[in-house]
Amino acid sequence: MSARELVVLGTASQVPGRDRNHNGYLLRWDTEGLLFDPGEGTQRQLLLAGVPAAAITRICLTHFHGDHCLGVPGIVQRLSLDGVPHPVTAHYPASGARFFARLRNASVFHEVAELVEEPVERDGPIATGAFGELVALRLDHPVESFGYRLAEPDGRRMLPEQLARRGVTGPDIGRLQRSGSIRVGGRTVRLEQVSEPRRGQRFAFVMDTRLCAAVYRLADGADLLVTESTFLSADAGLAERYGHLTAAQAGQVAAECDVRKLVLTHFSQRYRDPAAFHTEAAREFGGEIVVAADLDRIAVPKRHSGGSRSSPSS
């Protein structure tokens, strides 16, 4: 199993269908498990996906329309039922705090797990740690909505041949990484001589929104972009009116932002042929496109070498 992957729990917009559950996406990122927009039925979808509640370390809500949050009560209660031992942090638009309070306390249960609320009030970083930096940016939807971006710090990849050539072995490798240079056999070896830049991985999550500057900032250089594509271009007027994207617009964003893998989701129930979303996006974007289906497991593309690109933080 990939250490970094997206587990798709649901892909329907507004209402679930026979083949598509309400929204729900779990990003497994090393030891972190970020649960985005758990709609109704998410608890059962986790079971079907073989993912325990203990895998969740953060809950990230983009906004408080039901298809993006009605699964919160079940998830919150499951954390306590399973006795999840670590704190779970909940991020959500601060303007919807009253809704989160209702969801969190929707029914009687014995609360054992520690749920830490960290509402999002403005654009910018909302969490940092060994996983990198988690940023939230306000989107353009009829209700306040935030997109999320997770960025790993840039680093360096050690080159075994260059290490051997300069006689750097064992504990000296770690010492070199920490200090930037060491003395070996009477000579100074610098980190840049035995390594190359390794760009940190980027993940972006864009849900209900019209095209806006924040969409491009979130998607910029993303290795994996998960984005709504509620409508097809024939219904672009509806997309604009209700604050959504078309598949073609999602493809356009991916192309302009140098995205490596594009995941389309949040499909209107009016459409019967999922392939149409791929077709539209592919006219704009020549990279890898995944039309998400419930219970898909989508790997984050492997790290690659190259210069760093800055991560938007404001």
PDB file of C-alpha atoms in Angstrom:
ATOM      1  CA  MET A   1       0.000   0.000   0.000  1.00  0.00           C
ATOM      2  CA  SER A   2       1.274   3.464  -0.859  1.00  0.00           C
ATOM      3  CA  ALA A   3       2.283   5.575   2.138  1.00  0.00           C
ATOM      4  CA  ARG A   4       0.662   8.517   0.400  1.00  0.00           C
ATOM      5  CA  GLU A   5      -2.666   7.915  -1.289  1.00  0.00           C
ATOM      6  CA  LEU A   6      -6.179   9.257  -1.611  1.00  0.00           C
ATOM      7  CA  VAL A   7      -8.953   6.911  -0.501  1.00  0.00           C
ATOM      8  CA  VAL A   8     -12.142   8.004  -2.243  1.00  0.00           C
ATOM      9  CA  LEU A   9     -15.164   7.430  -0.010  1.00  0.00           C
ATOM     10  CA  GLY A  10     -17.820   9.223  -2.029  1.00  0.00           C
ATOM     11  CA  THR A  11     -18.116  11.218  -5.239  1.00  0.00           C
ATOM     12  CA  ALA A  12     -21.703  12.481  -5.555  1.00  0.00           C
ATOM     13  CA  SER A  13     -22.812  16.094  -5.312  1.00  0.00           C
ATOM     14  CA  GLN A  14     -25.966  17.157  -3.479  1.00  0.00           C
ATOM     15  CA  VAL A  15     -27.544  13.705  -3.119  1.00  0.00           C
ATOM     16  CA  PRO A  16     -26.100  10.185  -3.122  1.00  0.00           C
ATOM     17  CA  GLY A  17     -26.979   7.833  -5.972  1.00  0.00           C
ATOM     18  CA  ARG A  18     -27.053   4.099  -6.504  1.00  0.00           C
ATOM     19  CA  ASP A  19     -23.347   4.034  -7.356  1.00  0.00           C
ATOM     20  CA  ARG A  20     -22.065   7.174  -5.675  1.00  0.00           C
ATOM     21  CA  ASN A  21     -22.091   8.030  -1.987  1.00  0.00           C
ATOM     22  CA  HIS A  22     -22.037  11.555  -0.642  1.00  0.00           C
ATOM     23  CA  ASN A  23     -18.586  13.183  -0.666  1.00  0.00           C
ATOM     24  CA  GLY A  24     -15.747  11.842   1.448  1.00  0.00           C
ATOM     25  CA  TYR A  25     -11.985  11.703   0.863  1.00  0.00           C
ATOM     26  CA  LEU A  26      -9.241  10.408   3.133  1.00  0.00           C
ATOM     27  CA  LEU A  27      -5.710  11.516   2.306  1.00  0.00           C
ATOM     28  CA  ARG A  28      -3.196   9.101   3.804  1.00  0.00           C
ATOM     29  CA  TRP A  29       0.052  11.055   4.113  1.00  0.00           C
ATOM     30  CA  ASP A  30       2.641   9.031   6.014  1.00  0.00           C
ATOM     31  CA  THR A  31       1.353   8.969   9.608  1.00  0.00           C
ATOM     32  CA  GLU A  32      -1.357  11.558   8.915  1.00  0.00           C
ATOM     33  CA  GLY A  33      -4.906  10.851   7.798  1.00  0.00           C
ATOM     34  CA  LEU A  34      -6.811  13.922   6.602  1.00  0.00           C
ATOM     35  CA  LEU A  35     -10.534  13.336   6.159  1.00  0.00           C
ATOM     36  CA  PHE A  36     -12.001  15.902   3.786  1.00  0.00           C
ATOM     37  CA  ASP A  37     -15.719  16.735   3.555  1.00  0.00           C
ATOM     38  CA  PRO A  38     -17.317  13.627   5.124  1.00  0.00           C
ATOM     39  CA  GLY A  39     -20.860  13.515   3.773  1.00  0.00           C
ATOM     40  CA  GLU A  40     -23.644  11.204   4.848  1.00  0.00           C
ATOM     41  CA  GLY A  41     -22.574   7.549   4.923  1.00  0.00           C
ATOM     42  CA  THR A  42     -18.855   8.194   5.322  1.00  0.00           C
ATOM     43  CA  GLN A  43     -18.567   5.925   8.353  1.00  0.00           C
ATOM     44  CA  ARG A  44     -19.806   2.947   6.335  1.00  0.00           C
ATOM     45  CA  GLN A  45     -17.622   3.857   3.365  1.00  0.00           C
ATOM     46  CA  LEU A  46     -14.571   3.750   5.626  1.00  0.00           C
ATOM     47  CA  LEU A  47     -15.580   0.220   6.605  1.00  0.00           C
ATOM     48  CA  LEU A  48     -15.936  -0.820   2.971  1.00  0.00           C
ATOM     49  CA  ALA A  49     -12.565   0.756   2.169  1.00  0.00           C
ATOM     50  CA  GLY A  50     -10.899  -1.120   5.030  1.00  0.00           C
ATOM     51  CA  VAL A  51      -9.828   2.090   6.774  1.00  0.00           C
ATOM     52  CA  PRO A  52     -10.123   2.264  10.595  1.00  0.00           C
ATOM     53  CA  ALA A  53     -11.268   5.399  12.381  1.00  0.00           C
ATOM     54  CA  ALA A  54      -7.859   5.472  14.048  1.00  0.00           C
ATOM     55  CA  ALA A  55      -6.349   6.441  10.685  1.00  0.00           C
ATOM     56  CA  ILE A  56      -7.994   9.883  10.956  1.00  0.00           C
ATOM     57  CA  THR A  57      -5.840  12.654  12.433  1.00  0.00           C
ATOM     58  CA  ARG A  58      -7.617  15.694  10.933  1.00  0.00           C
ATOM     59  CA  ILE A  59     -11.092  16.505   9.655  1.00  0.00           C
ATOM     60  CA  CYS A  60     -11.140  19.295   7.051  1.00  0.00           C
ATOM     61  CA  LEU A  61     -14.467  20.767   5.957  1.00  0.00           C
ATOM     62  CA  THR A  62     -14.628  23.116   2.995  1.00  0.00           C
ATOM     63  CA  HIS A  63     -18.123  24.388   3.841  1.00  0.00           C
ATOM     64  CA  PHE A  64     -21.402  23.451   5.494  1.00  0.00           C
ATOM     65  CA  HIS A  65     -23.620  22.249   2.675  1.00  0.00           C
ATOM     66  CA  GLY A  66     -24.962  18.866   3.727  1.00  0.00           C
ATOM     67  CA  ASP A  67     -23.212  16.747   1.120  1.00  0.00           C
ATOM     68  CA  HIS A  68     -19.905  17.921   2.605  1.00  0.00           C
ATOM     69  CA  CYS A  69     -20.608  17.570   6.330  1.00  0.00           C
ATOM     70  CA  LEU A  70     -23.562  15.334   7.222  1.00  0.00           C
ATOM     71  CA  GLY A  71     -21.176  12.483   7.978  1.00  0.00           C
ATOM     72  CA  VAL A  72     -19.518  14.409  10.821  1.00  0.00           C
ATOM     73  CA  PRO A  73     -21.791  13.069  13.604  1.00  0.00           C
ATOM     74  CA  GLY A  74     -21.054   9.456  12.740  1.00  0.00           C
ATOM     75  CA  ILE A  75     -17.325  10.070  12.409  1.00  0.00           C
ATOM     76  CA  VAL A  76     -17.103  11.988  15.692  1.00  0.00           C
ATOM     77  CA  GLN A  77     -18.962   9.282  17.558  1.00  0.00           C
ATOM     78  CA  ARG A  78     -16.946   6.514  15.913  1.00  0.00           C
ATOM     79  CA  LEU A  79     -13.720   8.121  17.129  1.00  0.00           C
ATOM     80  CA  SER A  80     -14.942   7.684  20.695  1.00  0.00           C
ATOM     81  CA  LEU A  81     -16.522   4.276  20.143  1.00  0.00           C
ATOM     82  CA  ASP A  82     -13.193   2.970  18.842  1.00  0.00           C
ATOM     83  CA  GLY A  83     -11.245   4.767  21.549  1.00  0.00           C
ATOM     84  CA  VAL A  84      -8.949   6.548  19.087  1.00  0.00           C
ATOM     85  CA  PRO A  85      -5.946   7.384  21.299  1.00  0.00           C
ATOM     86  CA  HIS A  86      -4.607  10.473  19.523  1.00  0.00           C
ATOM     87  CA  PRO A  87      -6.158  13.942  19.270  1.00  0.00           C
ATOM     88  CA  VAL A  88      -8.075  14.646  16.057  1.00  0.00           C
ATOM     89  CA  THR A  89      -8.093  18.252  14.827  1.00  0.00           C
ATOM     90  CA  ALA A  90     -11.153  19.651  13.050  1.00  0.00           C
ATOM     91  CA  HIS A  91     -10.777  22.532  10.585  1.00  0.00           C
ATOM     92  CA  TYR A  92     -13.874  24.250   9.207  1.00  0.00           C
ATOM     93  CA  PRO A  93     -15.014  27.764   8.225  1.00  0.00           C
ATOM     94  CA  ALA A  94     -15.342  29.750  11.443  1.00  0.00           C
ATOM     95  CA  SER A  95     -18.530  31.357  10.136  1.00  0.00           C
ATOM     96  CA  GLY A  96     -20.203  27.938  10.429  1.00  0.00           C
ATOM     97  CA  ALA A  97     -19.204  27.215  14.029  1.00  0.00           C
ATOM     98  CA  ARG A  98     -22.848  26.856  15.075  1.00  0.00           C
ATOM     99  CA  PHE A  99     -23.361  24.160  12.455  1.00  0.00           C
ATOM    100  CA  PHE A 100     -20.283  22.241  13.579  1.00  0.00           C
ATOM    101  CA  ALA A 101     -21.502  22.419  17.185  1.00  0.00           C
ATOM    102  CA  ARG A 102     -24.820  20.853  16.123  1.00  0.00           C
ATOM    103  CA  LEU A 103     -23.106  18.139  14.092  1.00  0.00           C
ATOM    104  CA  ARG A 104     -20.650  17.316  16.853  1.00  0.00           C
ATOM    105  CA  ASN A 105     -23.464  16.975  19.402  1.00  0.00           C
ATOM    106  CA  ALA A 106     -26.149  15.550  17.120  1.00  0.00           C
ATOM    107  CA  SER A 107     -27.131  12.769  19.543  1.00  0.00           C
ATOM    108  CA  VAL A 108     -26.275  11.212  22.889  1.00  0.00           C
ATOM    109  CA  PHE A 109     -22.915   9.410  23.063  1.00  0.00           C
ATOM    110  CA  HIS A 110     -20.075   8.883  25.507  1.00  0.00           C
ATOM    111  CA  GLU A 111     -17.273  11.147  24.306  1.00  0.00           C
ATOM    112  CA  VAL A 112     -13.876   9.586  24.901  1.00  0.00           C
ATOM    113  CA  ALA A 113     -11.789  10.742  21.947  1.00  0.00           C
ATOM    114  CA  GLU A 114     -10.164  14.166  21.956  1.00  0.00           C
ATOM    115  CA  LEU A 115     -11.523  16.355  19.155  1.00  0.00           C
ATOM    116  CA  VAL A 116      -9.718  19.699  18.902  1.00  0.00           C
ATOM    117  CA  GLU A 117     -11.547  22.416  16.981  1.00  0.00           C
ATOM    118  CA  GLU A 118      -9.438  24.877  14.980  1.00  0.00           C
ATOM    119  CA  PRO A 119     -11.860  26.965  12.896  1.00  0.00           C
ATOM    120  CA  VAL A 120     -10.521  28.681   9.777  1.00  0.00           C
ATOM    121  CA  GLU A 121     -11.024  32.446   9.878  1.00  0.00           C
ATOM    122  CA  ARG A 122      -8.783  33.707   7.079  1.00  0.00           C
ATOM    123  CA  ASP A 123      -6.492  32.700   4.250  1.00  0.00           C
ATOM    124  CA  GLY A 124      -3.117  31.248   5.177  1.00  0.00           C
ATOM    125  CA  PRO A 125      -1.378  28.407   6.997  1.00  0.00           C
ATOM    126  CA  ILE A 126      -3.529  26.571   9.520  1.00  0.00           C
ATOM    127  CA  ALA A 127      -1.172  23.773  10.592  1.00  0.00           C
ATOM    128  CA  THR A 128       2.481  22.810  10.338  1.00  0.00           C
ATOM    129  CA  GLY A 129       4.343  19.691  11.346  1.00  0.00           C
ATOM    130  CA  ALA A 130       6.472  16.847  10.098  1.00  0.00           C
ATOM    131  CA  PHE A 131       3.900  16.412   7.308  1.00  0.00           C
ATOM    132  CA  GLY A 132       4.597  19.905   5.975  1.00  0.00           C
ATOM    133  CA  GLU A 133       2.290  22.923   5.890  1.00  0.00           C
ATOM    134  CA  LEU A 134      -1.497  22.888   5.551  1.00  0.00           C
ATOM    135  CA  VAL A 135      -2.927  26.057   3.989  1.00  0.00           C
ATOM    136  CA  ALA A 136      -6.543  27.164   3.587  1.00  0.00           C
ATOM    137  CA  LEU A 137      -7.718  29.673   0.958  1.00  0.00           C
ATOM    138  CA  ARG A 138     -11.210  31.130   0.585  1.00  0.00           C
ATOM    139  CA  LEU A 139     -13.100  30.037  -2.537  1.00  0.00           C
ATOM    140  CA  ASP A 140     -16.084  31.544  -4.411  1.00  0.00           C
ATOM    141  CA  HIS A 141     -19.327  29.786  -3.439  1.00  0.00           C
ATOM    142  CA  PRO A 142     -22.725  31.075  -2.264  1.00  0.00           C
ATOM    143  CA  VAL A 143     -21.709  30.140   1.305  1.00  0.00           C
ATOM    144  CA  GLU A 144     -18.231  30.617   2.768  1.00  0.00           C
ATOM    145  CA  SER A 145     -15.981  27.848   1.502  1.00  0.00           C
ATOM    146  CA  PHE A 146     -12.261  27.120   1.863  1.00  0.00           C
ATOM    147  CA  GLY A 147      -9.966  24.950  -0.220  1.00  0.00           C
ATOM    148  CA  TYR A 148      -6.948  23.198   1.264  1.00  0.00           C
ATOM    149  CA  ARG A 149      -3.357  22.661   0.159  1.00  0.00           C
ATOM    150  CA  LEU A 150      -0.795  20.400   1.822  1.00  0.00           C
ATOM    151  CA  ALA A 151       2.830  21.087   0.941  1.00  0.00           C
ATOM    152  CA  GLU A 152       5.843  19.087   2.012  1.00  0.00           C
ATOM    153  CA  PRO A 153       9.072  21.081   2.475  1.00  0.00           C
ATOM    154  CA  ASP A 154      11.592  20.836  -0.334  1.00  0.00           C
ATOM    155  CA  GLY A 155      14.600  18.692   0.486  1.00  0.00           C
ATOM    156  CA  ARG A 156      17.575  16.967  -1.099  1.00  0.00           C
ATOM    157  CA  ARG A 157      18.118  13.458  -2.445  1.00  0.00           C
ATOM    158  CA  MET A 158      21.460  11.896  -1.603  1.00  0.00           C
ATOM    159  CA  LEU A 159      23.447  10.481  -4.546  1.00  0.00           C
ATOM    160  CA  PRO A 160      25.093   7.152  -3.571  1.00  0.00           C
ATOM    161  CA  GLU A 161      27.754   7.329  -6.291  1.00  0.00           C
ATOM    162  CA  GLN A 162      28.860  10.795  -5.221  1.00  0.00           C
ATOM    163  CA  LEU A 163      28.880   9.798  -1.546  1.00  0.00           C
ATOM    164  CA  ALA A 164      31.083   6.788  -2.317  1.00  0.00           C
ATOM    165  CA  ARG A 165      33.374   8.850  -4.509  1.00  0.00           C
ATOM    166  CA  ARG A 166      34.061  11.226  -1.620  1.00  0.00           C
ATOM    167  CA  GLY A 167      34.225   8.534   1.057  1.00  0.00           C
ATOM    168  CA  VAL A 168      31.130   9.583   2.977  1.00  0.00           C
ATOM    169  CA  THR A 169      29.580   6.546   4.682  1.00  0.00           C
ATOM    170  CA  GLY A 170      27.561   5.495   7.700  1.00  0.00           C
ATOM    171  CA  PRO A 171      26.809   8.135  10.362  1.00  0.00           C
ATOM    172  CA  ASP A 172      28.733  10.734   8.374  1.00  0.00           C
ATOM    173  CA  ILE A 173      25.858  10.891   5.874  1.00  0.00           C
ATOM    174  CA  GLY A 174      23.441  12.059   8.555  1.00  0.00           C
ATOM    175  CA  ARG A 175      26.016  14.475   9.916  1.00  0.00           C
ATOM    176  CA  LEU A 176      26.469  15.960   6.455  1.00  0.00           C
ATOM    177  CA  GLN A 177      22.717  16.365   6.003  1.00  0.00           C
ATOM    178  CA  ARG A 178      22.433  18.179   9.307  1.00  0.00           C
ATOM    179  CA  SER A 179      25.464  20.438   9.062  1.00  0.00           C
ATOM    180  CA  GLY A 180      25.779  21.034   5.317  1.00  0.00           C
ATOM    181  CA  SER A 181      29.487  20.150   5.194  1.00  0.00           C
ATOM    182  CA  ILE A 182      31.955  17.818   6.908  1.00  0.00           C
ATOM    183  CA  ARG A 183      35.671  16.978   6.743  1.00  0.00           C
ATOM    184  CA  VAL A 184      36.501  13.543   5.303  1.00  0.00           C
ATOM    185  CA  GLY A 185      40.105  12.419   4.752  1.00  0.00           C
ATOM    186  CA  GLY A 186      41.401  15.944   5.107  1.00  0.00           C
ATOM    187  CA  ARG A 187      38.953  17.353   2.542  1.00  0.00           C
ATOM    188  CA  THR A 188      35.713  19.296   2.950  1.00  0.00           C
ATOM    189  CA  VAL A 189      32.637  17.650   1.474  1.00  0.00           C
ATOM    190  CA  ARG A 190      29.613  19.897   0.930  1.00  0.00           C
ATOM    191  CA  LEU A 191      26.026  18.685   0.825  1.00  0.00           C
ATOM    192  CA  GLU A 192      25.394  20.065  -2.645  1.00  0.00           C
ATOM    193  CA  GLN A 193      28.286  17.958  -4.002  1.00  0.00           C
ATOM    194  CA  VAL A 194      26.644  14.661  -3.051  1.00  0.00           C
ATOM    195  CA  SER A 195      22.925  15.447  -3.413  1.00  0.00           C
ATOM    196  CA  GLU A 196      20.412  17.081  -5.682  1.00  0.00           C
ATOM    197  CA  PRO A 197      17.251  19.123  -4.998  1.00  0.00           C
ATOM    198  CA  ARG A 198      14.153  17.070  -4.206  1.00  0.00           C
ATOM    199  CA  ARG A 199      10.930  18.975  -4.541  1.00  0.00           C
ATOM    200  CA  GLY A 200       8.422  18.361  -1.762  1.00  0.00           C
ATOM    201  CA  GLN A 201       5.078  16.852  -2.717  1.00  0.00           C
ATOM    202  CA  ARG A 202       1.987  19.036  -3.051  1.00  0.00           C
ATOM    203  CA  PHE A 203      -1.658  18.065  -2.611  1.00  0.00           C
ATOM    204  CA  ALA A 204      -4.609  20.357  -3.316  1.00  0.00           C
ATOM    205  CA  PHE A 205      -8.291  19.925  -2.485  1.00  0.00           C
ATOM    206  CA  VAL A 206     -10.772  22.196  -4.265  1.00  0.00           C
ATOM    207  CA  MET A 207     -14.491  21.769  -3.724  1.00  0.00           C
ATOM    208  CA  ASP A 208     -17.555  23.878  -4.414  1.00  0.00           C
ATOM    209  CA  THR A 209     -16.428  27.070  -6.137  1.00  0.00           C
ATOM    210  CA  ARG A 210     -16.517  29.151  -9.270  1.00  0.00           C
ATOM    211  CA  LEU A 211     -13.220  29.832 -11.010  1.00  0.00           C
ATOM    212  CA  CYS A 212     -11.282  32.314  -8.891  1.00  0.00           C
ATOM    213  CA  ALA A 213      -7.691  33.217  -8.073  1.00  0.00           C
ATOM    214  CA  ALA A 214      -7.658  30.909  -5.032  1.00  0.00           C
ATOM    215  CA  VAL A 215      -8.346  27.861  -7.215  1.00  0.00           C
ATOM    216  CA  TYR A 216      -5.172  28.530  -9.189  1.00  0.00           C
ATOM    217  CA  ARG A 217      -3.138  29.264  -6.067  1.00  0.00           C
ATOM    218  CA  LEU A 218      -4.219  26.018  -4.437  1.00  0.00           C
ATOM    219  CA  ALA A 219      -3.540  23.975  -7.574  1.00  0.00           C
ATOM    220  CA  ASP A 220      -0.187  25.554  -8.408  1.00  0.00           C
ATOM    221  CA  GLY A 221       2.365  22.797  -8.975  1.00  0.00           C
ATOM    222  CA  ALA A 222       0.222  20.164  -7.247  1.00  0.00           C
ATOM    223  CA  ASP A 223       1.313  16.557  -7.611  1.00  0.00           C
ATOM    224  CA  LEU A 224      -2.285  15.549  -6.923  1.00  0.00           C
ATOM    225  CA  LEU A 225      -5.211  17.927  -7.455  1.00  0.00           C
ATOM    226  CA  VAL A 226      -8.629  16.753  -6.278  1.00  0.00           C
ATOM    227  CA  THR A 227     -11.295  19.063  -7.614  1.00  0.00           C
ATOM    228  CA  GLU A 228     -14.996  19.250  -8.075  1.00  0.00           C
ATOM    229  CA  SER A 229     -16.269  19.020 -11.631  1.00  0.00           C
ATOM    230  CA  THR A 230     -19.970  19.125 -10.918  1.00  0.00           C
ATOM    231  CA  PHE A 231     -21.092  20.064 -14.417  1.00  0.00           C
ATOM    232  CA  LEU A 232     -20.208  19.543 -18.057  1.00  0.00           C
ATOM    233  CA  SER A 233     -19.693  22.523 -20.349  1.00  0.00           C
ATOM    234  CA  ALA A 234     -23.218  22.306 -21.777  1.00  0.00           C
ATOM    235  CA  ASP A 235     -24.398  23.413 -18.343  1.00  0.00           C
ATOM    236  CA  ALA A 236     -21.730  26.066 -17.736  1.00  0.00           C
ATOM    237  CA  GLY A 237     -24.452  28.592 -16.971  1.00  0.00           C
ATOM    238  CA  LEU A 238     -25.704  26.452 -14.099  1.00  0.00           C
ATOM    239  CA  ALA A 239     -22.151  26.027 -12.848  1.00  0.00           C
ATOM    240  CA  GLU A 240     -21.653  29.788 -12.705  1.00  0.00           C
ATOM    241  CA  ARG A 241     -25.040  30.420 -11.121  1.00  0.00           C
ATOM    242  CA  TYR A 242     -24.610  27.888  -8.314  1.00  0.00           C
ATOM    243  CA  GLY A 243     -20.899  28.365  -7.725  1.00  0.00           C
ATOM    244  CA  HIS A 244     -19.358  25.267  -9.306  1.00  0.00           C
ATOM    245  CA  LEU A 245     -16.777  24.182 -11.872  1.00  0.00           C
ATOM    246  CA  THR A 246     -17.152  22.270 -15.103  1.00  0.00           C
ATOM    247  CA  ALA A 247     -14.854  19.411 -16.079  1.00  0.00           C
ATOM    248  CA  ALA A 248     -13.351  21.617 -18.786  1.00  0.00           C
ATOM    249  CA  GLN A 249     -12.555  24.326 -16.241  1.00  0.00           C
ATOM    250  CA  ALA A 250     -10.918  21.734 -13.981  1.00  0.00           C
ATOM    251  CA  GLY A 251      -8.774  20.626 -16.923  1.00  0.00           C
ATOM    252  CA  GLN A 252      -7.875  24.228 -17.705  1.00  0.00           C
ATOM    253  CA  VAL A 253      -6.728  24.807 -14.113  1.00  0.00           C
ATOM    254  CA  ALA A 254      -4.636  21.632 -14.138  1.00  0.00           C
ATOM    255  CA  ALA A 255      -2.949  22.634 -17.377  1.00  0.00           C
ATOM    256  CA  GLU A 256      -2.169  26.204 -16.324  1.00  0.00           C
ATOM    257  CA  CYS A 257      -0.927  25.128 -12.884  1.00  0.00           C
ATOM    258  CA  ASP A 258       1.390  22.318 -14.033  1.00  0.00           C
ATOM    259  CA  VAL A 259      -0.535  19.654 -12.105  1.00  0.00           C
ATOM    260  CA  ARG A 260       0.808  16.114 -12.347  1.00  0.00           C
ATOM    261  CA  LYS A 261      -2.368  14.119 -11.655  1.00  0.00           C
ATOM    262  CA  LEU A 262      -5.935  15.477 -11.819  1.00  0.00           C
ATOM    263  CA  VAL A 263      -8.769  13.796  -9.910  1.00  0.00           C
ATOM    264  CA  LEU A 264     -12.298  14.807 -10.936  1.00  0.00           C
ATOM    265  CA  THR A 265     -15.180  14.293  -8.506  1.00  0.00           C
ATOM    266  CA  HIS A 266     -18.422  15.758  -7.033  1.00  0.00           C
ATOM    267  CA  PHE A 267     -20.560  14.831 -10.028  1.00  0.00           C
ATOM    268  CA  SER A 268     -24.127  16.004 -10.560  1.00  0.00           C
ATOM    269  CA  GLN A 269     -26.635  13.171 -10.664  1.00  0.00           C
ATOM    270  CA  ARG A 270     -28.003  14.573 -13.940  1.00  0.00           C
ATOM    271  CA  TYR A 271     -25.172  12.861 -15.869  1.00  0.00           C
ATOM    272  CA  ARG A 272     -25.067   9.150 -16.657  1.00  0.00           C
ATOM    273  CA  ASP A 273     -21.724   8.778 -18.471  1.00  0.00           C
ATOM    274  CA  PRO A 274     -18.635   9.405 -16.294  1.00  0.00           C
ATOM    275  CA  ALA A 275     -16.402   9.183 -19.370  1.00  0.00           C
ATOM    276  CA  ALA A 276     -17.783  12.524 -20.549  1.00  0.00           C
ATOM    277  CA  PHE A 277     -15.997  14.269 -17.677  1.00  0.00           C
ATOM    278  CA  HIS A 278     -12.689  12.736 -18.730  1.00  0.00           C
ATOM    279  CA  THR A 279     -13.265  13.716 -22.344  1.00  0.00           C
ATOM    280  CA  GLU A 280     -13.931  17.358 -21.477  1.00  0.00           C
ATOM    281  CA  ALA A 281     -11.010  17.703 -19.073  1.00  0.00           C
ATOM    282  CA  ALA A 282      -8.635  15.991 -21.520  1.00  0.00           C
ATOM    283  CA  ARG A 283      -9.322  18.644 -24.142  1.00  0.00           C
ATOM    284  CA  GLU A 284      -7.645  21.126 -21.798  1.00  0.00           C
ATOM    285  CA  PHE A 285      -5.153  18.975 -19.880  1.00  0.00           C
ATOM    286  CA  GLY A 286      -2.747  16.453 -21.339  1.00  0.00           C
ATOM    287  CA  GLY A 287      -1.634  14.896 -18.064  1.00  0.00           C
ATOM    288  CA  GLU A 288      -3.065  12.011 -16.062  1.00  0.00           C
ATOM    289  CA  ILE A 289      -6.785  12.313 -15.319  1.00  0.00           C
ATOM    290  CA  VAL A 290      -8.784  10.135 -12.936  1.00  0.00           C
ATOM    291  CA  VAL A 291     -12.577  10.244 -12.923  1.00  0.00           C
ATOM    292  CA  ALA A 292     -13.047   9.232  -9.307  1.00  0.00           C
ATOM    293  CA  ALA A 293     -15.321   6.376  -8.314  1.00  0.00           C
ATOM    294  CA  ASP A 294     -16.314   5.367  -4.809  1.00  0.00           C
ATOM    295  CA  LEU A 295     -13.660   3.295  -3.001  1.00  0.00           C
ATOM    296  CA  ASP A 296     -10.899   4.150  -5.476  1.00  0.00           C
ATOM    297  CA  ARG A 297      -7.389   4.309  -4.037  1.00  0.00           C
ATOM    298  CA  ILE A 298      -5.322   6.875  -5.913  1.00  0.00           C
ATOM    299  CA  ALA A 299      -1.589   7.089  -5.275  1.00  0.00           C
ATOM    300  CA  VAL A 300       0.104  10.448  -4.904  1.00  0.00           C
ATOM    301  CA  PRO A 301       2.744  10.588  -7.681  1.00  0.00           C
ATOM    302  CA  LYS A 302       6.231   9.780  -6.444  1.00  0.00           C
ATOM    303  CA  ARG A 303       8.568  12.596  -5.560  1.00  0.00           C
ATOM    304  CA  HIS A 304      10.767  13.825  -8.353  1.00  0.00           C
ATOM    305  CA  SER A 305      13.931  15.891  -8.435  1.00  0.00           C
ATOM    306  CA  GLY A 306      13.990  19.492  -9.498  1.00  0.00           C
ATOM    307  CA  GLY A 307      13.999  23.044  -8.268  1.00  0.00           C
ATOM    308  CA  SER A 308      11.577  24.168  -5.598  1.00  0.00           C
ATOM    309  CA  ARG A 309       8.402  26.147  -6.159  1.00  0.00           C
ATOM    310  CA  SER A 310       6.950  28.308  -3.452  1.00  0.00           C
ATOM    311  CA  SER A 311       3.766  27.314  -1.662  1.00  0.00           C
ATOM    312  CA  PRO A 312       1.022  29.960  -1.335  1.00  0.00           C
ATOM    313  CA  SER A 313       0.535  30.864   2.305  1.00  0.00           C
ATOM    314  CA  SER A 314      -1.567  33.973   2.244  1.00  0.00           C
TER     315      SER A 314
END
